[in-house]
Short mmCIF file of C-alpha atoms in Angstrom, two decimals:
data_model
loop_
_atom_site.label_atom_id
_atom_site.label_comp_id
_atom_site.label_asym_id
_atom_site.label_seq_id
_atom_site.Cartn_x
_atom_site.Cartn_y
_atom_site.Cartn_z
CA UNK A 1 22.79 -10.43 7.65
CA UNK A 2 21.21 -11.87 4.46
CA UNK A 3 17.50 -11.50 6.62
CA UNK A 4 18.86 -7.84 6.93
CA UNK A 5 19.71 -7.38 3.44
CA UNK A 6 16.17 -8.17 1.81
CA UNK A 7 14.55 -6.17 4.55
CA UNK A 8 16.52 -3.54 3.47
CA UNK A 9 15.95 -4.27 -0.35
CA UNK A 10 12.27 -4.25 0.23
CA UNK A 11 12.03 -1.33 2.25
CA UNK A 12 14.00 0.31 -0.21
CA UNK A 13 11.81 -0.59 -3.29
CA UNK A 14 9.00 0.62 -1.14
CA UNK A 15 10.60 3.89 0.00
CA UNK A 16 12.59 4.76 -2.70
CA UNK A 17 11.04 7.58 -3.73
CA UNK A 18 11.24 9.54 -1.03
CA UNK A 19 15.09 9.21 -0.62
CA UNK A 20 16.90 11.87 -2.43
CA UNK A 21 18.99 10.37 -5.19
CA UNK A 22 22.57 10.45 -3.42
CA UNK A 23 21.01 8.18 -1.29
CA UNK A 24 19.15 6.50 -3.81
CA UNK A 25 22.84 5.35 -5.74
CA UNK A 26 24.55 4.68 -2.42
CA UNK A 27 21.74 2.17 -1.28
CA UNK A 28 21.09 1.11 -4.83
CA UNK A 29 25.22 -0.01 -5.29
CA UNK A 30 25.49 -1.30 -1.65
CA UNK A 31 22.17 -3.42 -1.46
CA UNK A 32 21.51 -3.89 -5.29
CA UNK A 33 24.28 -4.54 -6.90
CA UNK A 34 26.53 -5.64 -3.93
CA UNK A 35 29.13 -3.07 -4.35
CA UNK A 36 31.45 -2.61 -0.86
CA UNK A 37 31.49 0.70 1.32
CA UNK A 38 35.22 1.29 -0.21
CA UNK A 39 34.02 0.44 -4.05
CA UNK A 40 31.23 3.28 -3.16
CA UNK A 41 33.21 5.58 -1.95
CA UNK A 42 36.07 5.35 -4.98
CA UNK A 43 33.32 5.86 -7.11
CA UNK A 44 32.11 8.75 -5.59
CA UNK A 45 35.31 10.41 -4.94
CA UNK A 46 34.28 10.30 -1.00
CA UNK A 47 35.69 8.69 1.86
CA UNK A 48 34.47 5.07 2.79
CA UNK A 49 32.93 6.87 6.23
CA UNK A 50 30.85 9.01 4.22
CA UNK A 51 29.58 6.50 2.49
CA UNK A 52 28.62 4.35 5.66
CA UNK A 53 27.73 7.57 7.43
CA UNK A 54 25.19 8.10 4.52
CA UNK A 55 23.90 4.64 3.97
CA UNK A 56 23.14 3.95 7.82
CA UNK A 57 21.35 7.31 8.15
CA UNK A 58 19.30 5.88 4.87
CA UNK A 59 18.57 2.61 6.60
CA UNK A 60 17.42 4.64 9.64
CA UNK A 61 15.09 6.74 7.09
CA UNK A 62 13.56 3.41 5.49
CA UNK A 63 12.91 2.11 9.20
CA UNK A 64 11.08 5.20 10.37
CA UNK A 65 8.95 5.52 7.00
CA UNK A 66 8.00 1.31 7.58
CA UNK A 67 6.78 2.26 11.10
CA UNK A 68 4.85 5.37 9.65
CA UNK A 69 3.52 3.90 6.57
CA UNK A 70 3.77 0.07 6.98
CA UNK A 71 3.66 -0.50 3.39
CA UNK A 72 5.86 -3.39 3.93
CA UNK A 73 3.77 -5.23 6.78
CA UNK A 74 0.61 -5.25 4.83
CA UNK A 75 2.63 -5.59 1.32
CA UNK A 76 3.59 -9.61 3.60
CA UNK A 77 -0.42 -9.65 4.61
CA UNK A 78 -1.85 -9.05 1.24
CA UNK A 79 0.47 -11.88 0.06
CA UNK A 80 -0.34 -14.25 2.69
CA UNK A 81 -3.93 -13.65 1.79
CA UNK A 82 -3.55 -14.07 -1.57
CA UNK A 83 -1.55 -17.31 -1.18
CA UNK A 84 -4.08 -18.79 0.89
CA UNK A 85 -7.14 -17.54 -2.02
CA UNK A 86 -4.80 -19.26 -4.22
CA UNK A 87 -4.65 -22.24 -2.86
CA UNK A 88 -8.39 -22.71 -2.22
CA UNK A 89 -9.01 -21.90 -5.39
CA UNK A 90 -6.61 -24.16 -6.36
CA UNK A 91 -8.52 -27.40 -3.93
CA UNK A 92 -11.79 -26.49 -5.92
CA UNK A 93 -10.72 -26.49 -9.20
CA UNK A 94 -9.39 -29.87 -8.52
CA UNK A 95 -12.49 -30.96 -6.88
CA UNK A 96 -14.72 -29.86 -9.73
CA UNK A 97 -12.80 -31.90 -12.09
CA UNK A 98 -13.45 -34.91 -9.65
CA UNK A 99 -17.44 -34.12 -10.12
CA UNK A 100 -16.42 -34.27 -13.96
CA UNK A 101 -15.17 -37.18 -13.78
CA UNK A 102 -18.22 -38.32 -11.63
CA UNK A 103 -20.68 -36.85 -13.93
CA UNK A 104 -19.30 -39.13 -16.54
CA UNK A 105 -19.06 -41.98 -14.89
CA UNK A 106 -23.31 -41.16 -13.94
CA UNK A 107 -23.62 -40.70 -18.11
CA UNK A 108 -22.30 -44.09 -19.12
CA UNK A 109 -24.99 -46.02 -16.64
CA UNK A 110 -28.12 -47.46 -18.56
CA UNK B 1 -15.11 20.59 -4.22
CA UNK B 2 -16.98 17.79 -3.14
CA UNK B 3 -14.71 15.84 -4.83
CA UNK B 4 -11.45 17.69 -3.42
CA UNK B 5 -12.82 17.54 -0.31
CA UNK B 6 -13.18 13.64 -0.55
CA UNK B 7 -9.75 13.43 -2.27
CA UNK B 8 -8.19 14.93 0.59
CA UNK B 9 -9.90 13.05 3.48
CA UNK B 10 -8.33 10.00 1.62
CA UNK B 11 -4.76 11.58 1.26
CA UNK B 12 -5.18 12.36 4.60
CA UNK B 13 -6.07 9.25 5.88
CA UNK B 14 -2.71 7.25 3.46
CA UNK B 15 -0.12 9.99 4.49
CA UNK B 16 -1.59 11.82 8.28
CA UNK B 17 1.28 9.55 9.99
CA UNK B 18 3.86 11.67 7.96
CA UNK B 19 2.81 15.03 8.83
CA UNK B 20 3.59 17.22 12.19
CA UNK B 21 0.98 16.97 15.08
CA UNK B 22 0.36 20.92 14.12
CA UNK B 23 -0.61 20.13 10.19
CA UNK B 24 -2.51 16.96 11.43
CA UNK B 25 -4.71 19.28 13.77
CA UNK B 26 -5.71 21.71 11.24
CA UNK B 27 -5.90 19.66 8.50
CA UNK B 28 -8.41 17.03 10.61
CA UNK B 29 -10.44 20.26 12.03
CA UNK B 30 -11.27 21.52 8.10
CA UNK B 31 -11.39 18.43 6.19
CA UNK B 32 -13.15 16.22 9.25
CA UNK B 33 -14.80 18.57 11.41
CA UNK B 34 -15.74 20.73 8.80
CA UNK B 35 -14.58 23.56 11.00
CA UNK B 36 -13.71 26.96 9.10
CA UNK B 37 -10.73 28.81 8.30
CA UNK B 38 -11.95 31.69 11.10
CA UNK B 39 -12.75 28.98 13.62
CA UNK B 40 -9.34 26.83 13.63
CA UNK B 41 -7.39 30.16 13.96
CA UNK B 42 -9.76 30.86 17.21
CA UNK B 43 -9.29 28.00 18.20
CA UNK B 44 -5.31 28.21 17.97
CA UNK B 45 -5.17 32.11 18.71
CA UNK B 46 -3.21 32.35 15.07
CA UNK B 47 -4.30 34.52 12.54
CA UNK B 48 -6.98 33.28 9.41
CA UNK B 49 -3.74 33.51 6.77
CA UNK B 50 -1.62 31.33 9.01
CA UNK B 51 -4.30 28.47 9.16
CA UNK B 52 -4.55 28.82 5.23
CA UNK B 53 -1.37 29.08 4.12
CA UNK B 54 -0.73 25.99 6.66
CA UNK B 55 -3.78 24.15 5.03
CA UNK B 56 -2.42 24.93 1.39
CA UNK B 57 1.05 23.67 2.31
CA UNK B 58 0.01 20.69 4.02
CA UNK B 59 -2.25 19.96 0.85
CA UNK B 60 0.92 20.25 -1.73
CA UNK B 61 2.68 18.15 0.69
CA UNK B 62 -0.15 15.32 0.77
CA UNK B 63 -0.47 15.49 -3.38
CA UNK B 64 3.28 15.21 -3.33
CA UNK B 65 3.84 12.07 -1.17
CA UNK B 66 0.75 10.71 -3.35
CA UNK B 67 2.90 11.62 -6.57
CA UNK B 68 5.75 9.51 -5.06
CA UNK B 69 4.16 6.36 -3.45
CA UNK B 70 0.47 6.55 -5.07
CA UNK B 71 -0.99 4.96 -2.35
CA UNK B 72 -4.57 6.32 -3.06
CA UNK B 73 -4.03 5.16 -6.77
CA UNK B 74 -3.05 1.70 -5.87
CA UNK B 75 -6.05 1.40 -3.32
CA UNK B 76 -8.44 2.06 -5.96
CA UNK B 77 -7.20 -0.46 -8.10
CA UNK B 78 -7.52 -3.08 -5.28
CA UNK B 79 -10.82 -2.15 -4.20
CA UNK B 80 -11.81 -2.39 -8.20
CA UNK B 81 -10.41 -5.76 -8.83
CA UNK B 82 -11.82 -7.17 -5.31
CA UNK B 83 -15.20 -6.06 -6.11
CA UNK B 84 -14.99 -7.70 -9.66
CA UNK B 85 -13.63 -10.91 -7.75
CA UNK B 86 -16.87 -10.92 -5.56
CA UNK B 87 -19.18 -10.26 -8.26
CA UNK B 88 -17.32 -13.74 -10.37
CA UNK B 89 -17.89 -15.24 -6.50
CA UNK B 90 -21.65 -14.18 -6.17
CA UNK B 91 -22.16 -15.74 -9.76
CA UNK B 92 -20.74 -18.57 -9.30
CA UNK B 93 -22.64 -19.51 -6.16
CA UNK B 94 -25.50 -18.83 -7.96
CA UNK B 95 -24.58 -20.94 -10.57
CA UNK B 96 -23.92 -23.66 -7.61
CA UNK B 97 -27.42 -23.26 -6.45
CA UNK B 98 -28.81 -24.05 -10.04
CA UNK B 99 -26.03 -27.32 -10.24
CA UNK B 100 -27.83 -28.11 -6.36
CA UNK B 101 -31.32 -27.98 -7.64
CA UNK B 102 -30.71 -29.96 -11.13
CA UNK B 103 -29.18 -32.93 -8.88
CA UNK B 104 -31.86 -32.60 -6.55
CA UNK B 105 -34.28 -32.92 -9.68
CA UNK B 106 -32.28 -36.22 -10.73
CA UNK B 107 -32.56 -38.02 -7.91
CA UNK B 108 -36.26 -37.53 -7.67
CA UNK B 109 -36.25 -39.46 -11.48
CA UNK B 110 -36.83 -43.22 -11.41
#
């Protein structure tokens, strides 16, 4: 469930815009700020199966738009990538400080 | 045009998965193939009109779903800022080669 729930809140920050905005506060109180289907639905002045109706139908429409557009599999890629830059980046900066260090040592010798 | 043109081949290319099979046919035949208006409605035994006003919708649609998840505007960026981080890359292995040939310099010294 909690794997489900930040799929769902990153599809949704990817998607969002395309979502009309009903669907937009239904997903945005359910999945953002952890409101329940009956909470929803008094808010709304709907019933709580409207509100699920709607917000399952929206889950469906993120899915479909992921396996158009994958915006969310590369959006994991790219940040894999960069990680992985990152970190070499990282290894060299730390091995340029140990050919510093060696330069120094080199400079003190008569 | 030129420019349209290429601005469209790259809307195309972001948003094609999110159009119907019809507006993907036309839309690849004129802005790939560089077939005309009078040849795609031939080719689909519609009238000239119906492939243009088809065209021009599809168009508004692409600049639309661009408008919403600026996927052509966010490519460009990327493409910028990797092209800067090769450039930094290309200097600095240049500047790695000139490190190289110093050393090799010093160890020739008695």
């Amino acid at each position: 469930m909690l794997e489900k729930t930040t799929r769902m809140n990153y599809l949704y920050d990817f998607y969002q815009s395309l979502l009309t905005p009903k669907q937009r506060s239904y997903m945005s109180l359910y999945y953002l700020d952890d409101f329940s289907l009956g909470e929803i639905a008094d808010e709304y002045d709907v019933s709580r199966q409207a509100v699920y109706d709607n917000i399952k139908r929206t889950e469906a429409m993120l899915e479909e738009y992921e396996e158009k557009l994958l915006l969310f599999q590369k959006f994991q890629k790219r940040s894999k990538l960069i990680s992985s830059l990152k970190e070499i980046l990282n290894e060299n900066s730390e091995k340029n400080m140990e050919i510093f260090s060696a330069l120094a040592e080199l400079e003190k010798l008569d």
